[in-house]
PDB file of C-alpha atoms and ligand atoms in Angstrom:
ATOM      1  CA  MET A   1       0.000   0.000   0.000  1.00 61.00           C
ATOM      2  CA  ALA A   2       1.332   3.435  -0.945  1.00 67.00           C
ATOM      3  CA  ASP A   3       2.326   5.760   1.880  1.00 81.00           C
ATOM      4  CA  TYR A   4      -0.555   7.905   3.036  1.00 86.00           C
ATOM      5  CA  GLU A   5       0.179  11.454   1.854  1.00 89.00           C
ATOM      6  CA  TRP A   6      -1.299  14.606   3.363  1.00 91.00           C
ATOM      7  CA  LYS A   7      -0.821  18.225   2.501  1.00 95.00           C
ATOM      8  CA  SER A   8       0.102  21.306   4.551  1.00 96.00           C
ATOM      9  CA  ALA A   9       0.442  24.872   3.307  1.00 97.00           C
ATOM     10  CA  ILE A  10       2.300  26.202   6.370  1.00 98.00           C
ATOM     11  CA  THR A  11       6.012  25.380   6.234  1.00 98.00           C
ATOM     12  CA  ASP A  12       8.117  23.668   3.590  1.00 97.00           C
ATOM     13  CA  ILE A  13      11.244  21.951   4.906  1.00 97.00           C
ATOM     14  CA  GLY A  14      14.160  20.113   3.380  1.00 96.00           C
ATOM     15  CA  PRO A  15      17.867  19.759   4.115  1.00 97.00           C
ATOM     16  CA  GLY A  16      19.087  23.313   4.784  1.00 96.00           C
ATOM     17  CA  LYS A  17      15.675  24.762   3.883  1.00 96.00           C
ATOM     18  CA  ILE A  18      12.862  26.136   6.040  1.00 98.00           C
ATOM     19  CA  ARG A  19      10.246  28.263   4.264  1.00 98.00           C
ATOM     20  CA  VAL A  20       7.316  29.558   6.295  1.00 98.00           C
ATOM     21  CA  ARG A  21       4.373  30.374   4.021  1.00 98.00           C
ATOM     22  CA  GLY A  22       6.935  30.509   1.208  1.00 98.00           C
ATOM     23  CA  TYR A  23       9.410  32.895   2.897  1.00 98.00           C
ATOM     24  CA  HIS A  24      12.861  31.694   4.006  1.00 98.00           C
ATOM     25  CA  ILE A  25      13.103  31.631   7.781  1.00 98.00           C
ATOM     26  CA  THR A  26      16.464  33.406   7.545  1.00 98.00           C
ATOM     27  CA  ASP A  27      14.832  36.312   5.635  1.00 98.00           C
ATOM     28  CA  ILE A  28      12.037  36.394   8.195  1.00 98.00           C
ATOM     29  CA  MET A  29      14.670  36.471  10.955  1.00 98.00           C
ATOM     30  CA  ASP A  30      16.323  39.417   9.215  1.00 98.00           C
ATOM     31  CA  LYS A  31      13.222  41.423   8.423  1.00 98.00           C
ATOM     32  CA  LEU A  32      10.131  40.590  10.475  1.00 98.00           C
ATOM     33  CA  SER A  33       9.164  41.113  14.113  1.00 98.00           C
ATOM     34  CA  PHE A  34       7.570  38.304  16.132  1.00 98.00           C
ATOM     35  CA  ALA A  35       4.113  39.895  15.750  1.00 98.00           C
ATOM     36  CA  GLU A  36       4.560  40.149  11.985  1.00 98.00           C
ATOM     37  CA  THR A  37       5.644  36.518  11.825  1.00 98.00           C
ATOM     38  CA  VAL A  38       2.617  35.447  13.872  1.00 98.00           C
ATOM     39  CA  PHE A  39       0.399  37.306  11.388  1.00 98.00           C
ATOM     40  CA  LEU A  40       2.181  35.589   8.494  1.00 98.00           C
ATOM     41  CA  ILE A  41       1.823  32.091   9.894  1.00 98.00           C
ATOM     42  CA  LEU A  42      -1.844  32.554  10.876  1.00 98.00           C
ATOM     43  CA  LYS A  43      -3.038  34.417   7.774  1.00 97.00           C
ATOM     44  CA  GLY A  44      -0.630  33.010   5.195  1.00 97.00           C
ATOM     45  CA  GLU A  45       0.384  36.454   3.904  1.00 98.00           C
ATOM     46  CA  LEU A  46       2.681  39.256   5.052  1.00 98.00           C
ATOM     47  CA  PRO A  47       0.926  41.954   7.078  1.00 98.00           C
ATOM     48  CA  THR A  48       0.574  45.509   5.877  1.00 97.00           C
ATOM     49  CA  LYS A  49       2.111  48.153   8.169  1.00 97.00           C
ATOM     50  CA  ALA A  50      -1.295  48.700   9.790  1.00 97.00           C
ATOM     51  CA  GLU A  51      -1.904  44.985  10.291  1.00 97.00           C
ATOM     52  CA  ALA A  52       1.563  44.565  11.811  1.00 98.00           C
ATOM     53  CA  GLU A  53       0.948  47.430  14.257  1.00 98.00           C
ATOM     54  CA  MET A  54      -2.465  46.049  15.250  1.00 97.00           C
ATOM     55  CA  MET A  55      -1.062  42.555  15.720  1.00 98.00           C
ATOM     56  CA  ARG A  56       1.745  43.918  17.914  1.00 98.00           C
ATOM     57  CA  ALA A  57      -0.773  45.624  20.189  1.00 98.00           C
ATOM     58  CA  ILE A  58      -3.047  42.540  20.369  1.00 97.00           C
ATOM     59  CA  LEU A  59      -0.167  40.276  21.381  1.00 97.00           C
ATOM     60  CA  VAL A  60       1.050  42.703  24.044  1.00 97.00           C
ATOM     61  CA  ALA A  61      -2.423  43.349  25.498  1.00 96.00           C
ATOM     62  CA  SER A  62      -2.989  39.964  27.164  1.00 94.00           C
ATOM     63  CA  ILE A  63       0.559  39.139  28.233  1.00 97.00           C
ATOM     64  CA  ASP A  64      -0.325  39.064  31.948  1.00 96.00           C
ATOM     65  CA  HIS A  65      -2.943  40.146  34.463  1.00 94.00           C
ATOM     66  CA  GLY A  66      -1.407  39.446  37.849  1.00 94.00           C
ATOM     67  CA  CYS A  67      -1.785  36.367  40.029  1.00 94.00           C
ATOM     68  CA  SER A  68      -5.579  36.033  40.087  1.00 91.00           C
ATOM     69  CA  PRO A  69      -6.519  34.669  36.625  1.00 93.00           C
ATOM     70  CA  PRO A  70      -7.440  30.967  36.653  1.00 94.00           C
ATOM     71  CA  SER A  71      -4.710  30.090  34.124  1.00 96.00           C
ATOM     72  CA  VAL A  72      -2.021  31.621  36.357  1.00 96.00           C
ATOM     73  CA  LEU A  73      -3.340  29.771  39.398  1.00 95.00           C
ATOM     74  CA  GLY A  74      -3.360  26.611  37.236  1.00 96.00           C
ATOM     75  CA  THR A  75       0.270  27.130  36.204  1.00 97.00           C
ATOM     76  CA  ARG A  76       1.406  27.920  39.753  1.00 97.00           C
ATOM     77  CA  ASN A  77      -0.471  24.945  41.200  1.00 96.00           C
ATOM     78  CA  VAL A  78       1.189  22.582  38.734  1.00 97.00           C
ATOM     79  CA  VAL A  79       4.633  23.889  39.765  1.00 97.00           C
ATOM     80  CA  SER A  80       3.665  23.792  43.418  1.00 96.00           C
ATOM     81  CA  GLY A  81       2.758  20.134  43.036  1.00 96.00           C
ATOM     82  CA  GLY A  82       6.337  19.448  41.947  1.00 96.00           C
ATOM     83  CA  ASN A  83       6.128  19.508  38.156  1.00 98.00           C
ATOM     84  CA  PRO A  84       8.374  21.057  35.502  1.00 97.00           C
ATOM     85  CA  LEU A  85       7.901  24.209  33.443  1.00 98.00           C
ATOM     86  CA  ASN A  86       6.417  22.506  30.382  1.00 98.00           C
ATOM     87  CA  ALA A  87       3.721  20.809  32.471  1.00 98.00           C
ATOM     88  CA  ALA A  88       2.994  24.073  34.304  1.00 98.00           C
ATOM     89  CA  VAL A  89       2.561  26.083  31.100  1.00 98.00           C
ATOM     90  CA  ALA A  90       0.446  23.325  29.543  1.00 98.00           C
ATOM     91  CA  GLY A  91      -1.675  23.276  32.716  1.00 98.00           C
ATOM     92  CA  GLY A  92      -2.214  27.036  32.510  1.00 97.00           C
ATOM     93  CA  VAL A  93      -3.142  26.850  28.825  1.00 97.00           C
ATOM     94  CA  LEU A  94      -5.647  24.086  29.598  1.00 97.00           C
ATOM     95  CA  VAL A  95      -7.394  26.405  32.046  1.00 96.00           C
ATOM     96  CA  ILE A  96      -8.036  28.938  29.268  1.00 94.00           C
ATOM     97  CA  GLY A  97     -11.643  28.424  28.255  1.00 91.00           C
ATOM     98  CA  ASP A  98     -14.882  30.080  27.260  1.00 87.00           C
ATOM     99  CA  SER A  99     -14.976  32.144  30.468  1.00 85.00           C
ATOM    100  CA  HIS A 100     -11.295  33.127  30.621  1.00 88.00           C
ATOM    101  CA  GLY A 101      -9.239  34.224  27.636  1.00 83.00           C
ATOM    102  CA  GLY A 102     -11.110  31.886  25.356  1.00 86.00           C
ATOM    103  CA  ALA A 103     -14.062  34.258  25.296  1.00 92.00           C
ATOM    104  CA  ILE A 104     -12.436  35.808  22.204  1.00 95.00           C
ATOM    105  CA  GLU A 105     -13.567  32.840  20.121  1.00 95.00           C
ATOM    106  CA  ASN A 106     -17.267  32.908  20.958  1.00 95.00           C
ATOM    107  CA  SER A 107     -17.375  36.679  21.075  1.00 96.00           C
ATOM    108  CA  ALA A 108     -15.910  36.878  17.556  1.00 97.00           C
ATOM    109  CA  LYS A 109     -18.272  34.135  16.367  1.00 97.00           C
ATOM    110  CA  ILE A 110     -21.350  35.970  17.619  1.00 96.00           C
ATOM    111  CA  MET A 111     -20.081  39.340  16.404  1.00 96.00           C
ATOM    112  CA  GLN A 112     -19.229  37.982  12.938  1.00 97.00           C
ATOM    113  CA  GLU A 113     -22.633  36.316  12.598  1.00 96.00           C
ATOM    114  CA  TRP A 114     -24.564  39.407  13.682  1.00 96.00           C
ATOM    115  CA  ALA A 115     -22.444  41.958  11.774  1.00 96.00           C
ATOM    116  CA  LYS A 116     -23.422  40.199   8.531  1.00 96.00           C
ATOM    117  CA  LYS A 117     -27.076  41.025   9.093  1.00 95.00           C
ATOM    118  CA  ASP A 118     -28.719  44.077   7.546  1.00 94.00           C
ATOM    119  CA  GLY A 119     -29.506  47.033   9.741  1.00 94.00           C
ATOM    120  CA  ASP A 120     -27.803  49.616  11.920  1.00 96.00           C
ATOM    121  CA  VAL A 121     -25.571  48.413  14.752  1.00 96.00           C
ATOM    122  CA  GLU A 122     -27.796  49.875  17.500  1.00 96.00           C
ATOM    123  CA  THR A 123     -30.820  47.836  16.344  1.00 96.00           C
ATOM    124  CA  LEU A 124     -28.698  44.718  15.865  1.00 97.00           C
ATOM    125  CA  ALA A 125     -27.128  45.131  19.321  1.00 96.00           C
ATOM    126  CA  SER A 126     -30.536  45.492  20.914  1.00 96.00           C
ATOM    127  CA  GLU A 127     -31.825  42.359  19.138  1.00 96.00           C
ATOM    128  CA  MET A 128     -28.645  40.492  20.068  1.00 96.00           C
ATOM    129  CA  VAL A 129     -29.057  41.260  23.763  1.00 95.00           C
ATOM    130  CA  ASP A 130     -32.709  40.078  23.626  1.00 95.00           C
ATOM    131  CA  TRP A 131     -31.529  36.868  21.956  1.00 95.00           C
ATOM    132  CA  LEU A 132     -28.787  36.359  24.579  1.00 94.00           C
ATOM    133  CA  LYS A 133     -31.319  36.877  27.362  1.00 93.00           C
ATOM    134  CA  GLU A 134     -33.740  34.417  25.839  1.00 94.00           C
ATOM    135  CA  LYS A 135     -31.001  31.795  25.433  1.00 94.00           C
ATOM    136  CA  LYS A 136     -29.577  32.617  28.890  1.00 94.00           C
ATOM    137  CA  ILE A 137     -26.120  33.188  27.379  1.00 92.00           C
ATOM    138  CA  ARG A 138     -23.611  35.567  28.941  1.00 92.00           C
ATOM    139  CA  MET A 139     -22.242  37.745  26.180  1.00 93.00           C
ATOM    140  CA  PRO A 140     -18.613  36.596  25.869  1.00 93.00           C
ATOM    141  CA  GLY A 141     -16.090  39.417  25.971  1.00 95.00           C
ATOM    142  CA  PHE A 142     -18.120  41.621  28.317  1.00 95.00           C
ATOM    143  CA  GLY A 143     -17.870  42.119  32.075  1.00 93.00           C
ATOM    144  CA  HIS A 144     -14.836  42.227  34.347  1.00 91.00           C
ATOM    145  CA  ARG A 145     -14.296  41.530  38.013  1.00 87.00           C
ATOM    146  CA  LEU A 146     -11.784  44.342  38.473  1.00 91.00           C
ATOM    147  CA  HIS A 147     -12.095  46.906  35.719  1.00 88.00           C
ATOM    148  CA  ASN A 148     -15.065  49.141  35.250  1.00 87.00           C
ATOM    149  CA  VAL A 149     -13.364  50.281  32.076  1.00 88.00           C
ATOM    150  CA  ASP A 150     -10.717  47.906  30.735  1.00 90.00           C
ATOM    151  CA  PRO A 151      -7.706  50.074  29.792  1.00 95.00           C
ATOM    152  CA  ARG A 152      -6.609  47.489  27.221  1.00 95.00           C
ATOM    153  CA  THR A 153      -9.917  47.839  25.385  1.00 96.00           C
ATOM    154  CA  LEU A 154      -9.595  51.615  25.108  1.00 96.00           C
ATOM    155  CA  LYS A 155      -6.036  51.341  23.829  1.00 97.00           C
ATOM    156  CA  LEU A 156      -6.841  48.561  21.334  1.00 97.00           C
ATOM    157  CA  PHE A 157      -9.747  50.568  19.905  1.00 97.00           C
ATOM    158  CA  GLU A 158      -7.580  53.695  19.758  1.00 97.00           C
ATOM    159  CA  ILE A 159      -4.870  51.820  17.821  1.00 97.00           C
ATOM    160  CA  ALA A 160      -7.520  50.157  15.636  1.00 97.00           C
ATOM    161  CA  GLY A 161      -8.821  53.636  14.782  1.00 96.00           C
ATOM    162  CA  LYS A 162      -5.336  54.852  13.833  1.00 96.00           C
ATOM    163  CA  CYS A 163      -4.696  51.710  11.773  1.00 96.00           C
ATOM    164  CA  GLY A 164      -8.006  51.901   9.919  1.00 93.00           C
ATOM    165  CA  PHE A 165      -9.649  48.859  11.503  1.00 91.00           C
ATOM    166  CA  SER A 166     -12.601  50.581  13.168  1.00 82.00           C
ATOM    167  CA  GLY A 167     -15.193  48.710  11.149  1.00 92.00           C
ATOM    168  CA  ARG A 168     -18.642  47.266  11.690  1.00 96.00           C
ATOM    169  CA  HIS A 169     -17.532  44.719  14.309  1.00 97.00           C
ATOM    170  CA  ILE A 170     -15.995  47.316  16.627  1.00 97.00           C
ATOM    171  CA  GLU A 171     -19.074  49.527  16.157  1.00 97.00           C
ATOM    172  CA  LEU A 172     -21.342  46.592  16.951  1.00 97.00           C
ATOM    173  CA  CYS A 173     -19.242  45.685  19.987  1.00 97.00           C
ATOM    174  CA  LYS A 174     -19.567  49.242  21.387  1.00 97.00           C
ATOM    175  CA  ALA A 175     -23.313  49.199  20.692  1.00 97.00           C
ATOM    176  CA  VAL A 176     -23.659  45.867  22.529  1.00 97.00           C
ATOM    177  CA  GLU A 177     -21.982  47.369  25.614  1.00 96.00           C
ATOM    178  CA  LYS A 178     -24.629  50.124  25.621  1.00 96.00           C
ATOM    179  CA  ALA A 179     -27.502  47.689  24.925  1.00 96.00           C
ATOM    180  CA  LEU A 180     -26.382  45.410  27.796  1.00 96.00           C
ATOM    181  CA  GLU A 181     -26.416  48.374  30.150  1.00 95.00           C
ATOM    182  CA  ASN A 182     -29.848  49.541  28.942  1.00 95.00           C
ATOM    183  CA  LYS A 183     -31.481  46.122  29.030  1.00 92.00           C
ATOM    184  CA  LEU A 184     -29.759  44.443  31.992  1.00 90.00           C
ATOM    185  CA  GLY A 185     -29.341  47.580  34.053  1.00 91.00           C
ATOM    186  CA  ARG A 186     -25.679  46.911  34.748  1.00 90.00           C
ATOM    187  CA  LYS A 187     -22.433  48.116  33.213  1.00 93.00           C
ATOM    188  CA  LEU A 188     -20.622  45.194  31.599  1.00 95.00           C
ATOM    189  CA  PRO A 189     -17.499  46.748  30.103  1.00 96.00           C
ATOM    190  CA  ILE A 190     -15.981  45.356  26.929  1.00 96.00           C
ATOM    191  CA  ASN A 191     -13.067  43.349  28.320  1.00 95.00           C
ATOM    192  CA  VAL A 192      -9.811  42.599  26.520  1.00 94.00           C
ATOM    193  CA  ASP A 193     -11.283  39.397  25.044  1.00 94.00           C
ATOM    194  CA  GLY A 194     -14.241  41.288  23.611  1.00 96.00           C
ATOM    195  CA  ALA A 195     -12.000  44.030  22.242  1.00 97.00           C
ATOM    196  CA  ILE A 196      -9.639  41.540  20.588  1.00 97.00           C
ATOM    197  CA  ALA A 197     -12.648  39.658  19.193  1.00 97.00           C
ATOM    198  CA  ALA A 198     -13.990  42.834  17.578  1.00 97.00           C
ATOM    199  CA  VAL A 199     -10.587  43.924  16.257  1.00 97.00           C
ATOM    200  CA  ILE A 200      -9.655  40.553  14.742  1.00 97.00           C
ATOM    201  CA  SER A 201     -13.107  40.413  13.169  1.00 97.00           C
ATOM    202  CA  ASP A 202     -12.498  43.796  11.541  1.00 97.00           C
ATOM    203  CA  MET A 203      -9.125  42.384  10.398  1.00 97.00           C
ATOM    204  CA  ASN A 204     -10.980  39.509   8.702  1.00 96.00           C
ATOM    205  CA  PHE A 205      -9.688  36.718  10.932  1.00 97.00           C
ATOM    206  CA  ASP A 206     -11.785  33.585  11.289  1.00 97.00           C
ATOM    207  CA  TRP A 207     -13.359  33.397  14.791  1.00 96.00           C
ATOM    208  CA  ARG A 208     -11.995  29.851  15.126  1.00 96.00           C
ATOM    209  CA  LEU A 209      -8.522  31.371  15.651  1.00 96.00           C
ATOM    210  CA  GLY A 210      -9.830  33.425  18.590  1.00 95.00           C
ATOM    211  CA  LYS A 211      -8.394  31.445  21.498  1.00 94.00           C
ATOM    212  CA  GLY A 212      -5.070  31.336  19.642  1.00 96.00           C
ATOM    213  CA  PHE A 213      -4.494  35.087  20.037  1.00 96.00           C
ATOM    214  CA  PHE A 214      -4.905  34.854  23.799  1.00 95.00           C
ATOM    215  CA  ILE A 215      -2.701  31.772  24.093  1.00 96.00           C
ATOM    216  CA  ILE A 216       0.115  33.305  22.019  1.00 97.00           C
ATOM    217  CA  SER A 217      -0.011  36.448  24.145  1.00 96.00           C
ATOM    218  CA  ARG A 218      -0.384  34.797  27.572  1.00 97.00           C
ATOM    219  CA  VAL A 219       2.247  32.021  27.358  1.00 98.00           C
ATOM    220  CA  PRO A 220       5.188  34.355  28.218  1.00 98.00           C
ATOM    221  CA  GLY A 221       3.207  35.488  31.280  1.00 98.00           C
ATOM    222  CA  LEU A 222       2.574  31.882  32.316  1.00 98.00           C
ATOM    223  CA  ILE A 223       6.266  31.062  31.891  1.00 98.00           C
ATOM    224  CA  SER A 224       7.170  33.976  34.178  1.00 98.00           C
ATOM    225  CA  HIS A 225       4.685  32.808  36.811  1.00 98.00           C
ATOM    226  CA  ALA A 226       5.966  29.212  36.597  1.00 98.00           C
ATOM    227  CA  TYR A 227       9.542  30.411  36.996  1.00 98.00           C
ATOM    228  CA  GLU A 228       8.703  32.721  39.902  1.00 98.00           C
ATOM    229  CA  GLU A 229       6.769  29.958  41.651  1.00 97.00           C
ATOM    230  CA  MET A 230       9.742  27.590  41.230  1.00 97.00           C
ATOM    231  CA  THR A 231      12.320  30.045  42.455  1.00 97.00           C
ATOM    232  CA  ARG A 232      10.467  31.986  45.168  1.00 96.00           C
ATOM    233  CA  GLU A 233       7.900  29.723  46.745  1.00 96.00           C
ATOM    234  CA  LYS A 234       7.867  26.565  48.816  1.00 94.00           C
ATOM    235  CA  PRO A 235       6.515  23.375  47.218  1.00 94.00           C
ATOM    236  CA  MET A 236       2.849  22.560  47.726  1.00 92.00           C
ATOM    237  CA  ARG A 237       1.982  25.878  49.297  1.00 91.00           C
ATOM    238  CA  GLN A 238      -1.667  26.752  49.778  1.00 84.00           C
ATOM    239  CA  LEU A 239      -2.670  28.678  46.663  1.00 85.00           C
ATOM    240  CA  GLY A 240      -6.070  30.263  46.242  1.00 76.00           C
ATOM    241  CA  ASN A 241      -9.005  30.560  48.571  1.00 75.00           C
ATOM    242  CA  ARG A 242      -8.972  28.201  51.586  1.00 76.00           C
ATOM    243  CA  ASN A 243     -12.285  29.503  52.885  1.00 83.00           C
ATOM    244  CA  PHE A 244     -14.667  26.678  52.183  1.00 85.00           C
ATOM    245  CA  THR A 245     -17.457  25.135  54.183  1.00 91.00           C
ATOM    246  CA  TYR A 246     -18.290  21.451  54.006  1.00 91.00           C
ATOM    247  CA  ASP A 247     -22.013  20.962  53.373  1.00 94.00           C
ATOM    248  CA  GLY A 248     -22.156  17.240  52.496  1.00 95.00           C
ATOM    249  CA  PRO A 249     -23.670  14.478  54.637  1.00 96.00           C
ATOM    250  CA  GLY A 250     -22.838  14.389  58.363  1.00 97.00           C
ATOM    251  CA  GLU A 251     -20.767  11.616  59.905  1.00 96.00           C
ATOM    252  CA  ARG A 252     -22.201   8.171  59.046  1.00 97.00           C
ATOM    253  CA  GLU A 253     -21.205   4.517  59.296  1.00 96.00           C
ATOM    254  CA  ILE A 254     -20.780   1.918  56.567  1.00 94.00           C
TER     255      ILE A 254
HETATM  256  C1  COA B   1     -15.741  37.976  33.422  1.00 78.47           C
HETATM  257  C2  COA B   1     -16.860  37.543  34.377  1.00 78.47           C
HETATM  258  C3  COA B   1     -16.650  36.099  34.806  1.00 78.47           C
HETATM  259  C4  COA B   1     -16.807  38.460  35.588  1.00 78.47           C
HETATM  260  O1  COA B   1     -17.875  38.128  36.376  1.00 78.47           O
HETATM  261  P1  COA B   1     -18.295  38.920  37.719  1.00 78.47           P
HETATM  262  O2  COA B   1     -17.956  40.364  37.567  1.00 78.47           O
HETATM  263  O3  COA B   1     -17.705  38.212  38.869  1.00 78.47           O
HETATM  264  O4  COA B   1     -19.830  38.829  37.686  1.00 78.47           O
HETATM  265  P2  COA B   1     -20.774  37.612  38.113  1.00 78.47           P
HETATM  266  O5  COA B   1     -20.332  36.316  37.489  1.00 78.47           O
HETATM  267  O6  COA B   1     -20.918  37.622  39.596  1.00 78.47           O
HETATM  268  O7  COA B   1     -22.119  38.100  37.448  1.00 78.47           O
HETATM  269  C5  COA B   1     -22.849  39.187  37.972  1.00 78.47           C
HETATM  270  C6  COA B   1     -24.102  39.362  37.142  1.00 78.47           C
HETATM  271  O8  COA B   1     -23.775  39.932  35.876  1.00 78.47           O
HETATM  272  C7  COA B   1     -24.211  39.099  34.836  1.00 78.47           C
HETATM  273  N1  COA B   1     -23.173  39.063  33.808  1.00 78.47           N
HETATM  274  C8  COA B   1     -21.834  39.068  34.018  1.00 78.47           C
HETATM  275  N2  COA B   1     -21.189  39.030  32.833  1.00 78.47           N
HETATM  276  C9  COA B   1     -22.154  39.008  31.891  1.00 78.47           C
HETATM  277  C10 COA B   1     -22.110  38.963  30.472  1.00 78.47           C
HETATM  278  N3  COA B   1     -20.952  38.934  29.825  1.00 78.47           N
HETATM  279  N4  COA B   1     -23.281  38.931  29.807  1.00 78.47           N
HETATM  280  C11 COA B   1     -24.461  38.982  30.445  1.00 78.47           C
HETATM  281  N5  COA B   1     -24.572  39.003  31.785  1.00 78.47           N
HETATM  282  C12 COA B   1     -23.417  39.018  32.501  1.00 78.47           C
HETATM  283  C13 COA B   1     -24.381  37.717  35.475  1.00 78.47           C
HETATM  284  O9  COA B   1     -25.314  36.922  34.781  1.00 78.47           O
HETATM  285  C14 COA B   1     -24.851  38.065  36.852  1.00 78.47           C
HETATM  286  O10 COA B   1     -26.215  38.346  36.800  1.00 78.47           O
HETATM  287  P3  COA B   1     -27.206  37.935  37.996  1.00 78.47           P
HETATM  288  O11 COA B   1     -26.680  38.700  39.201  1.00 78.47           O
HETATM  289  O12 COA B   1     -28.536  38.409  37.523  1.00 78.47           O
HETATM  290  O13 COA B   1     -27.092  36.449  38.151  1.00 78.47           O
HETATM  291  C15 COA B   1     -18.245  37.692  33.681  1.00 78.47           C
HETATM  292  O14 COA B   1     -18.489  39.043  33.356  1.00 78.47           O
HETATM  293  C16 COA B   1     -18.404  36.803  32.452  1.00 78.47           C
HETATM  294  O15 COA B   1     -18.749  35.621  32.573  1.00 78.47           O
HETATM  295  N6  COA B   1     -18.141  37.380  31.245  1.00 78.47           N
HETATM  296  C17 COA B   1     -18.265  36.611  30.027  1.00 78.47           C
HETATM  297  C18 COA B   1     -17.008  35.800  29.786  1.00 78.47           C
HETATM  298  C19 COA B   1     -15.802  36.666  29.484  1.00 78.47           C
HETATM  299  O16 COA B   1     -15.893  37.660  28.780  1.00 78.47           O
HETATM  300  N7  COA B   1     -14.659  36.271  30.006  1.00 78.47           N
HETATM  301  C20 COA B   1     -13.397  36.966  29.784  1.00 78.47           C
HETATM  302  C21 COA B   1     -12.949  37.650  31.035  1.00 78.47           C
HETATM  303  S1  COA B   1     -11.527  38.676  30.728  1.00 78.47           S
END
């Protein structure tokens, strides 16, 4: 039976040859920044100046958010249990999900689906919030435990404006923030996930890449936390909230 052959359009390799999306790695090393290279490998084409600048800001925005995020606690717990850096970073990445970091994916999916519809963004946002309420879905990319206004969102939208990416998705995202406040009676600020979701949608990225942007940005942060935990803390220390009350069955006999 002939060897099973499959195709990949990402990187061509051979003896002495590595070409990412067609470009020699040595030329990329000479000429592109990390953010530009991330754009190239994800999109398949070189970024324009504006795309490169936007990508740089996106990758910087989520690099770290202190010791409280679940992924950081995951990473630190894995180290604290006596495991190496690779396991700790993998553990932290596994914690990233629809409620933390991974909200970019679903936020972009919803935004991309709704932005395609006819109508002005205010009407669409209002209908979207009614739909979310009916389905009992929390709008991904909105709300934050700490920030009433997420400074990363403001900066990303400012840079998006300068780079020419303030399109229908960002407009819709801002309108959804207002509609949530009007209809739910509470301020749910656009968080960094929601802002990235809107920006990458205006940059024509597929929503299925959403979690990837957060992972690429956050891994250096997780590595720093793993290293600090290894070098500053005692093994198996008590991390997180120890305040819990047992409310299962009382003492009983078998
Ligand atoms: C980020 C998040 C977990 C912070 O939560 P919090 O500030 O601790 O708020 P709570 O989970 O206590 O929720 C408080 C209320 O706001 C509502 N709420 C919070 N975020 C909401 C959202 N994105 N959409 C709709 N309602 C939301 C909750 O349903 C709850 O309502 P209730 O009191 O009627 O039950 C929350 O806003 C959320 O789940 N956001 C969506 C996921 C997301 O964007 N994650 C990325 C975080 S960077």
